[in-house]
C-alpha positions as a LaTeX table, in Angstrom:
\begin{tabular}{lrrr}
\hline
Residue & $x$ (\AA) & $y$ (\AA) & $z$ (\AA) \\
\hline
Unk1 & 102.50 & 79.93 & 103.88 \\
Unk2 & 99.52 & 77.60 & 103.53 \\
Unk3 & 100.50 & 74.96 & 106.09 \\
Unk4 & 103.20 & 74.22 & 108.61 \\
Unk5 & 104.11 & 75.94 & 111.88 \\
Unk6 & 102.89 & 79.56 & 112.24 \\
Unk7 & 106.41 & 80.82 & 112.97 \\
Unk8 & 107.69 & 79.36 & 109.70 \\
Unk9 & 104.85 & 81.06 & 107.82 \\
Unk10 & 105.69 & 84.44 & 109.36 \\
Unk11 & 109.33 & 83.78 & 108.51 \\
Unk12 & 108.28 & 83.35 & 104.87 \\
Unk13 & 106.54 & 86.74 & 104.99 \\
Unk14 & 109.72 & 88.23 & 106.42 \\
Unk15 & 111.81 & 86.72 & 103.63 \\
Unk16 & 109.50 & 88.14 & 100.95 \\
Unk17 & 109.44 & 91.60 & 102.58 \\
Unk18 & 113.24 & 91.59 & 102.91 \\
Unk19 & 113.69 & 90.79 & 99.22 \\
Unk20 & 111.88 & 94.05 & 98.46 \\
Unk21 & 112.99 & 96.37 & 101.24 \\
Unk22 & 116.72 & 95.59 & 101.44 \\
Unk23 & 117.64 & 96.26 & 97.78 \\
Unk24 & 115.49 & 99.40 & 97.70 \\
Unk25 & 117.13 & 100.67 & 100.89 \\
Unk26 & 120.56 & 100.14 & 99.33 \\
Unk27 & 119.39 & 102.21 & 96.37 \\
Unk28 & 117.82 & 104.98 & 98.48 \\
Unk29 & 117.87 & 105.00 & 102.27 \\
Unk30 & 114.45 & 106.59 & 102.70 \\
Unk31 & 112.86 & 103.85 & 100.59 \\
Unk32 & 113.07 & 101.53 & 103.60 \\
Unk33 & 110.03 & 103.23 & 105.12 \\
Unk34 & 108.44 & 104.85 & 102.04 \\
Unk35 & 108.44 & 103.19 & 98.62 \\
Unk36 & 109.84 & 99.96 & 100.06 \\
Unk37 & 107.13 & 99.96 & 102.72 \\
Unk38 & 104.34 & 100.13 & 100.16 \\
Unk39 & 105.91 & 97.68 & 97.73 \\
Unk40 & 106.71 & 95.13 & 100.42 \\
Unk41 & 103.11 & 95.15 & 101.63 \\
Unk42 & 101.94 & 94.78 & 98.02 \\
Unk43 & 104.29 & 91.89 & 97.19 \\
Unk44 & 103.61 & 90.06 & 100.46 \\
Unk45 & 99.88 & 90.43 & 99.77 \\
Unk46 & 100.37 & 89.14 & 96.24 \\
Unk47 & 102.24 & 86.15 & 97.65 \\
Unk48 & 99.25 & 85.43 & 99.89 \\
Unk49 & 96.77 & 85.75 & 97.04 \\
Unk50 & 98.74 & 83.36 & 94.85 \\
Unk51 & 99.31 & 80.83 & 97.65 \\
Unk52 & 95.68 & 80.44 & 98.74 \\
Unk53 & 92.55 & 79.71 & 96.69 \\
Unk54 & 90.97 & 83.01 & 95.63 \\
Unk55 & 87.34 & 83.49 & 96.63 \\
Unk56 & 84.88 & 86.20 & 97.59 \\
Unk57 & 85.54 & 85.53 & 101.28 \\
Unk58 & 86.59 & 88.26 & 103.69 \\
Unk59 & 90.19 & 86.94 & 104.00 \\
Unk60 & 90.72 & 86.99 & 100.22 \\
Unk61 & 89.21 & 90.47 & 99.99 \\
Unk62 & 91.44 & 91.57 & 102.85 \\
Unk63 & 94.55 & 90.38 & 101.00 \\
Unk64 & 93.36 & 92.15 & 97.85 \\
Unk65 & 92.81 & 95.36 & 99.80 \\
Unk66 & 96.36 & 95.07 & 101.12 \\
Unk67 & 97.71 & 94.63 & 97.59 \\
Unk68 & 95.87 & 97.76 & 96.42 \\
Unk69 & 96.97 & 99.66 & 99.51 \\
Unk70 & 100.65 & 98.84 & 98.98 \\
Unk71 & 100.69 & 99.61 & 95.26 \\
Unk72 & 98.85 & 102.90 & 95.74 \\
Unk73 & 101.12 & 104.03 & 98.56 \\
Unk74 & 104.36 & 103.15 & 96.76 \\
Unk75 & 103.23 & 104.89 & 93.56 \\
Unk76 & 102.08 & 108.00 & 95.42 \\
Unk77 & 105.32 & 108.36 & 97.38 \\
Unk78 & 107.44 & 107.84 & 94.26 \\
Unk79 & 105.49 & 110.44 & 92.26 \\
Unk80 & 105.68 & 112.87 & 95.18 \\
Unk81 & 109.43 & 112.42 & 95.38 \\
Unk82 & 109.79 & 113.12 & 91.66 \\
Unk83 & 107.57 & 116.21 & 91.67 \\
Unk84 & 108.15 & 117.86 & 95.06 \\
Unk85 & 111.61 & 119.36 & 95.47 \\
Unk86 & 111.54 & 119.45 & 99.28 \\
Unk87 & 110.75 & 115.73 & 99.47 \\
Unk88 & 113.55 & 114.90 & 97.03 \\
Unk89 & 116.03 & 116.90 & 99.09 \\
Unk90 & 114.83 & 115.16 & 102.24 \\
Unk91 & 115.47 & 111.79 & 100.65 \\
Unk92 & 118.87 & 112.95 & 99.33 \\
Unk93 & 120.01 & 113.93 & 102.82 \\
Unk94 & 119.37 & 110.42 & 104.10 \\
Unk95 & 121.55 & 108.82 & 101.41 \\
Unk96 & 124.66 & 109.74 & 103.39 \\
Unk97 & 124.25 & 106.56 & 105.43 \\
Unk98 & 126.64 & 103.74 & 104.61 \\
Unk99 & 125.52 & 100.30 & 103.40 \\
Unk100 & 126.42 & 98.85 & 106.79 \\
Unk101 & 124.15 & 101.35 & 108.49 \\
Unk102 & 121.32 & 100.73 & 106.04 \\
Unk103 & 121.31 & 96.94 & 106.40 \\
Unk104 & 119.97 & 96.57 & 109.97 \\
Unk105 & 117.46 & 99.34 & 109.33 \\
Unk106 & 116.14 & 97.54 & 106.23 \\
Unk107 & 115.99 & 94.16 & 107.99 \\
Unk108 & 114.22 & 95.66 & 110.98 \\
Unk109 & 111.69 & 97.42 & 108.78 \\
Unk110 & 111.07 & 94.20 & 106.83 \\
Unk111 & 110.34 & 92.33 & 110.05 \\
Unk112 & 107.86 & 95.00 & 111.14 \\
Unk113 & 106.07 & 94.86 & 107.78 \\
Unk114 & 105.86 & 91.07 & 107.97 \\
Unk115 & 104.33 & 91.33 & 111.45 \\
Unk116 & 101.87 & 93.98 & 110.26 \\
Unk117 & 100.58 & 91.84 & 107.36 \\
Unk118 & 100.62 & 88.56 & 109.31 \\
Unk119 & 96.96 & 88.81 & 110.45 \\
Unk120 & 95.93 & 88.54 & 106.78 \\
Unk121 & 97.97 & 85.34 & 106.54 \\
Unk122 & 96.23 & 83.75 & 109.51 \\
Unk123 & 92.83 & 84.92 & 108.28 \\
Unk124 & 93.48 & 82.97 & 105.07 \\
Unk125 & 94.72 & 79.94 & 106.99 \\
Unk126 & 91.79 & 79.93 & 109.38 \\
Unk127 & 88.26 & 78.60 & 109.01 \\
Unk128 & 85.28 & 80.32 & 110.59 \\
Unk129 & 81.72 & 79.02 & 110.82 \\
Unk130 & 79.30 & 80.74 & 108.45 \\
Unk131 & 77.01 & 83.12 & 110.29 \\
Unk132 & 79.13 & 83.08 & 113.46 \\
Unk133 & 79.94 & 86.24 & 115.40 \\
Unk134 & 83.60 & 85.81 & 114.47 \\
Unk135 & 82.69 & 85.72 & 110.78 \\
Unk136 & 80.62 & 88.90 & 111.12 \\
Unk137 & 83.42 & 90.64 & 113.01 \\
Unk138 & 85.85 & 89.64 & 110.28 \\
Unk139 & 83.61 & 91.04 & 107.56 \\
Unk140 & 83.03 & 94.29 & 109.45 \\
Unk141 & 86.75 & 94.71 & 110.14 \\
Unk142 & 87.56 & 94.09 & 106.48 \\
Unk143 & 85.12 & 96.88 & 105.61 \\
Unk144 & 86.83 & 99.21 & 108.10 \\
Unk145 & 90.18 & 98.34 & 106.54 \\
Unk146 & 88.88 & 99.19 & 103.06 \\
Unk147 & 87.45 & 102.47 & 104.32 \\
Unk148 & 90.84 & 103.33 & 105.82 \\
Unk149 & 92.53 & 102.81 & 102.45 \\
Unk150 & 90.01 & 105.10 & 100.75 \\
Unk151 & 90.34 & 107.78 & 103.43 \\
Unk152 & 94.13 & 107.77 & 103.27 \\
Unk153 & 94.10 & 107.89 & 99.47 \\
Unk154 & 91.73 & 110.87 & 99.35 \\
Unk155 & 93.63 & 112.72 & 102.10 \\
Unk156 & 97.03 & 112.10 & 100.48 \\
Unk157 & 95.90 & 113.29 & 97.06 \\
Unk158 & 94.11 & 116.35 & 98.43 \\
Unk159 & 97.15 & 117.38 & 100.46 \\
Unk160 & 99.48 & 116.78 & 97.50 \\
Unk161 & 97.43 & 119.04 & 95.23 \\
Unk162 & 97.11 & 121.82 & 97.80 \\
Unk163 & 100.80 & 121.78 & 98.72 \\
Unk164 & 101.91 & 121.93 & 95.09 \\
Unk165 & 99.92 & 125.15 & 94.61 \\
Unk166 & 100.96 & 126.82 & 97.87 \\
Unk167 & 103.70 & 129.37 & 98.43 \\
Unk168 & 106.63 & 128.39 & 100.63 \\
Unk169 & 106.33 & 129.72 & 104.17 \\
Unk170 & 102.61 & 130.43 & 103.91 \\
Unk171 & 100.02 & 128.10 & 105.40 \\
Unk172 & 97.64 & 126.86 & 102.71 \\
Unk173 & 96.17 & 123.84 & 104.40 \\
Unk174 & 94.61 & 121.65 & 103.36 \\
Unk175 & 91.73 & 122.61 & 105.61 \\
Unk176 & 88.78 & 121.14 & 103.70 \\
Unk177 & 87.39 & 117.71 & 102.85 \\
Unk178 & 88.79 & 115.09 & 105.29 \\
Unk179 & 90.92 & 117.75 & 106.94 \\
Unk180 & 87.82 & 118.97 & 108.76 \\
Unk181 & 87.66 & 115.63 & 110.62 \\
Unk182 & 91.15 & 115.80 & 112.06 \\
Unk183 & 94.43 & 117.50 & 111.16 \\
Unk184 & 96.02 & 114.31 & 109.80 \\
Unk185 & 93.28 & 112.20 & 108.17 \\
Unk186 & 95.87 & 110.35 & 106.07 \\
Unk187 & 97.34 & 108.95 & 109.29 \\
Unk188 & 93.83 & 108.18 & 110.55 \\
Unk189 & 93.15 & 106.25 & 107.35 \\
Unk190 & 96.33 & 104.24 & 107.78 \\
Unk191 & 95.46 & 103.42 & 111.39 \\
Unk192 & 91.97 & 102.28 & 110.37 \\
Unk193 & 93.42 & 100.11 & 107.61 \\
Unk194 & 95.90 & 98.32 & 109.88 \\
Unk195 & 93.52 & 98.08 & 112.85 \\
Unk196 & 90.84 & 96.61 & 110.60 \\
Unk197 & 93.32 & 94.11 & 109.17 \\
Unk198 & 94.44 & 93.08 & 112.65 \\
Unk199 & 90.93 & 92.51 & 113.98 \\
Unk200 & 89.88 & 90.66 & 110.80 \\
Unk201 & 92.79 & 88.28 & 111.29 \\
Unk202 & 92.65 & 88.03 & 115.08 \\
Unk203 & 89.38 & 86.08 & 115.06 \\
Unk204 & 91.37 & 83.24 & 113.46 \\
Unk205 & 94.33 & 83.37 & 115.87 \\
Unk206 & 92.81 & 81.00 & 118.41 \\
Unk207 & 95.17 & 80.15 & 121.28 \\
Unk208 & 98.34 & 80.18 & 119.17 \\
Unk209 & 100.93 & 82.53 & 120.65 \\
Unk210 & 102.76 & 83.27 & 117.37 \\
Unk211 & 99.87 & 85.01 & 115.55 \\
Unk212 & 99.01 & 87.05 & 118.64 \\
Unk213 & 102.61 & 88.06 & 119.31 \\
Unk214 & 103.39 & 89.01 & 115.71 \\
Unk215 & 100.05 & 90.70 & 115.09 \\
Unk216 & 100.10 & 92.77 & 118.27 \\
Unk217 & 103.72 & 93.82 & 117.75 \\
Unk218 & 102.95 & 94.85 & 114.18 \\
Unk219 & 99.88 & 96.85 & 115.18 \\
Unk220 & 101.62 & 98.57 & 118.10 \\
Unk221 & 104.55 & 99.35 & 115.83 \\
Unk222 & 102.49 & 101.15 & 113.19 \\
Unk223 & 100.37 & 102.91 & 115.83 \\
Unk224 & 103.52 & 104.22 & 117.47 \\
Unk225 & 104.85 & 105.44 & 114.12 \\
Unk226 & 101.61 & 107.14 & 113.09 \\
Unk227 & 100.98 & 108.86 & 116.42 \\
Unk228 & 104.63 & 109.90 & 116.71 \\
Unk229 & 104.66 & 111.27 & 113.17 \\
Unk230 & 101.48 & 113.27 & 113.72 \\
Unk231 & 102.87 & 114.75 & 116.93 \\
Unk232 & 106.09 & 115.81 & 115.20 \\
Unk233 & 104.15 & 117.28 & 112.28 \\
Unk234 & 101.91 & 119.23 & 114.66 \\
Unk235 & 105.03 & 120.69 & 116.27 \\
Unk236 & 106.55 & 121.57 & 112.90 \\
Unk237 & 103.36 & 123.26 & 111.72 \\
Unk238 & 103.04 & 125.26 & 114.93 \\
Unk239 & 106.63 & 126.42 & 114.55 \\
Unk240 & 106.24 & 127.38 & 110.90 \\
Unk241 & 102.70 & 128.75 & 110.87 \\
Unk242 & 101.88 & 129.53 & 114.51 \\
Unk243 & 101.61 & 133.26 & 113.85 \\
Unk244 & 99.44 & 132.93 & 110.73 \\
Unk245 & 95.67 & 133.53 & 111.25 \\
Unk246 & 94.65 & 130.84 & 108.74 \\
Unk247 & 96.51 & 128.16 & 110.64 \\
Unk248 & 95.38 & 129.37 & 114.06 \\
Unk249 & 91.72 & 129.37 & 112.97 \\
Unk250 & 91.95 & 125.90 & 111.38 \\
Unk251 & 93.60 & 124.45 & 114.48 \\
Unk252 & 90.94 & 126.07 & 116.66 \\
Unk253 & 88.17 & 124.45 & 114.64 \\
Unk254 & 89.87 & 121.09 & 114.10 \\
Unk255 & 91.06 & 120.17 & 117.58 \\
Unk256 & 91.80 & 116.48 & 116.93 \\
Unk257 & 95.26 & 115.62 & 115.63 \\
Unk258 & 94.53 & 112.07 & 114.40 \\
Unk259 & 91.69 & 110.47 & 116.35 \\
Unk260 & 88.42 & 112.42 & 115.96 \\
Unk261 & 87.05 & 113.96 & 119.16 \\
Unk262 & 90.38 & 113.47 & 120.94 \\
Unk263 & 92.73 & 116.44 & 121.31 \\
\hline
\end{tabular}
């Protein structure tokens, strides 16, 4: 991770992510993109923190943020599965896949997660001049990444509490707190986290094709997932609650699905 060709370093990230995602996917199919997703990001980040000298620099803080992000996400999803019947049933339905079917899915997901975290690796490997524009951009992007983690955490917890108290078939929101910014602020938080991580690392990419290829593919991958998920959720909510005044009024006021000010 610390030295050697960039491709070998990314391969090491892939190996670490696979060690987490593959066994968890064999245990529970949905874990490949839920609990396994969070834990793989956390363990890969921990591997980075233990491989490089720890300091108060932006790259070290970025890796620490990623560790916190992964642990928080994995714990939240696991608790939600254990306490929300509909989520447990959703996970149960996916367990019908055979081991052979789960294997390529787990390996593909592991590769995506390695690509997504790779900018943090190259931020740690790189050296930027103190006071340079690149250094300032890295610090600002790290701050954006941290804000994204906080936003997603608040939105997830708020939605979890509201949904647990709501009656099935009736729209209960959430419609307050971050849900006045856009209809899916948890997805917005995740996008900000990964976009911030990418930019913070990209200032250290230089002219090397491997960091740019892996980083861009990882960012485009998570953006596609987040925007696709929000679109599907919008459709599901419209189908389930489209005739309920509370939902209609909230959607009229909050026009942005994920990106504020964009419909």
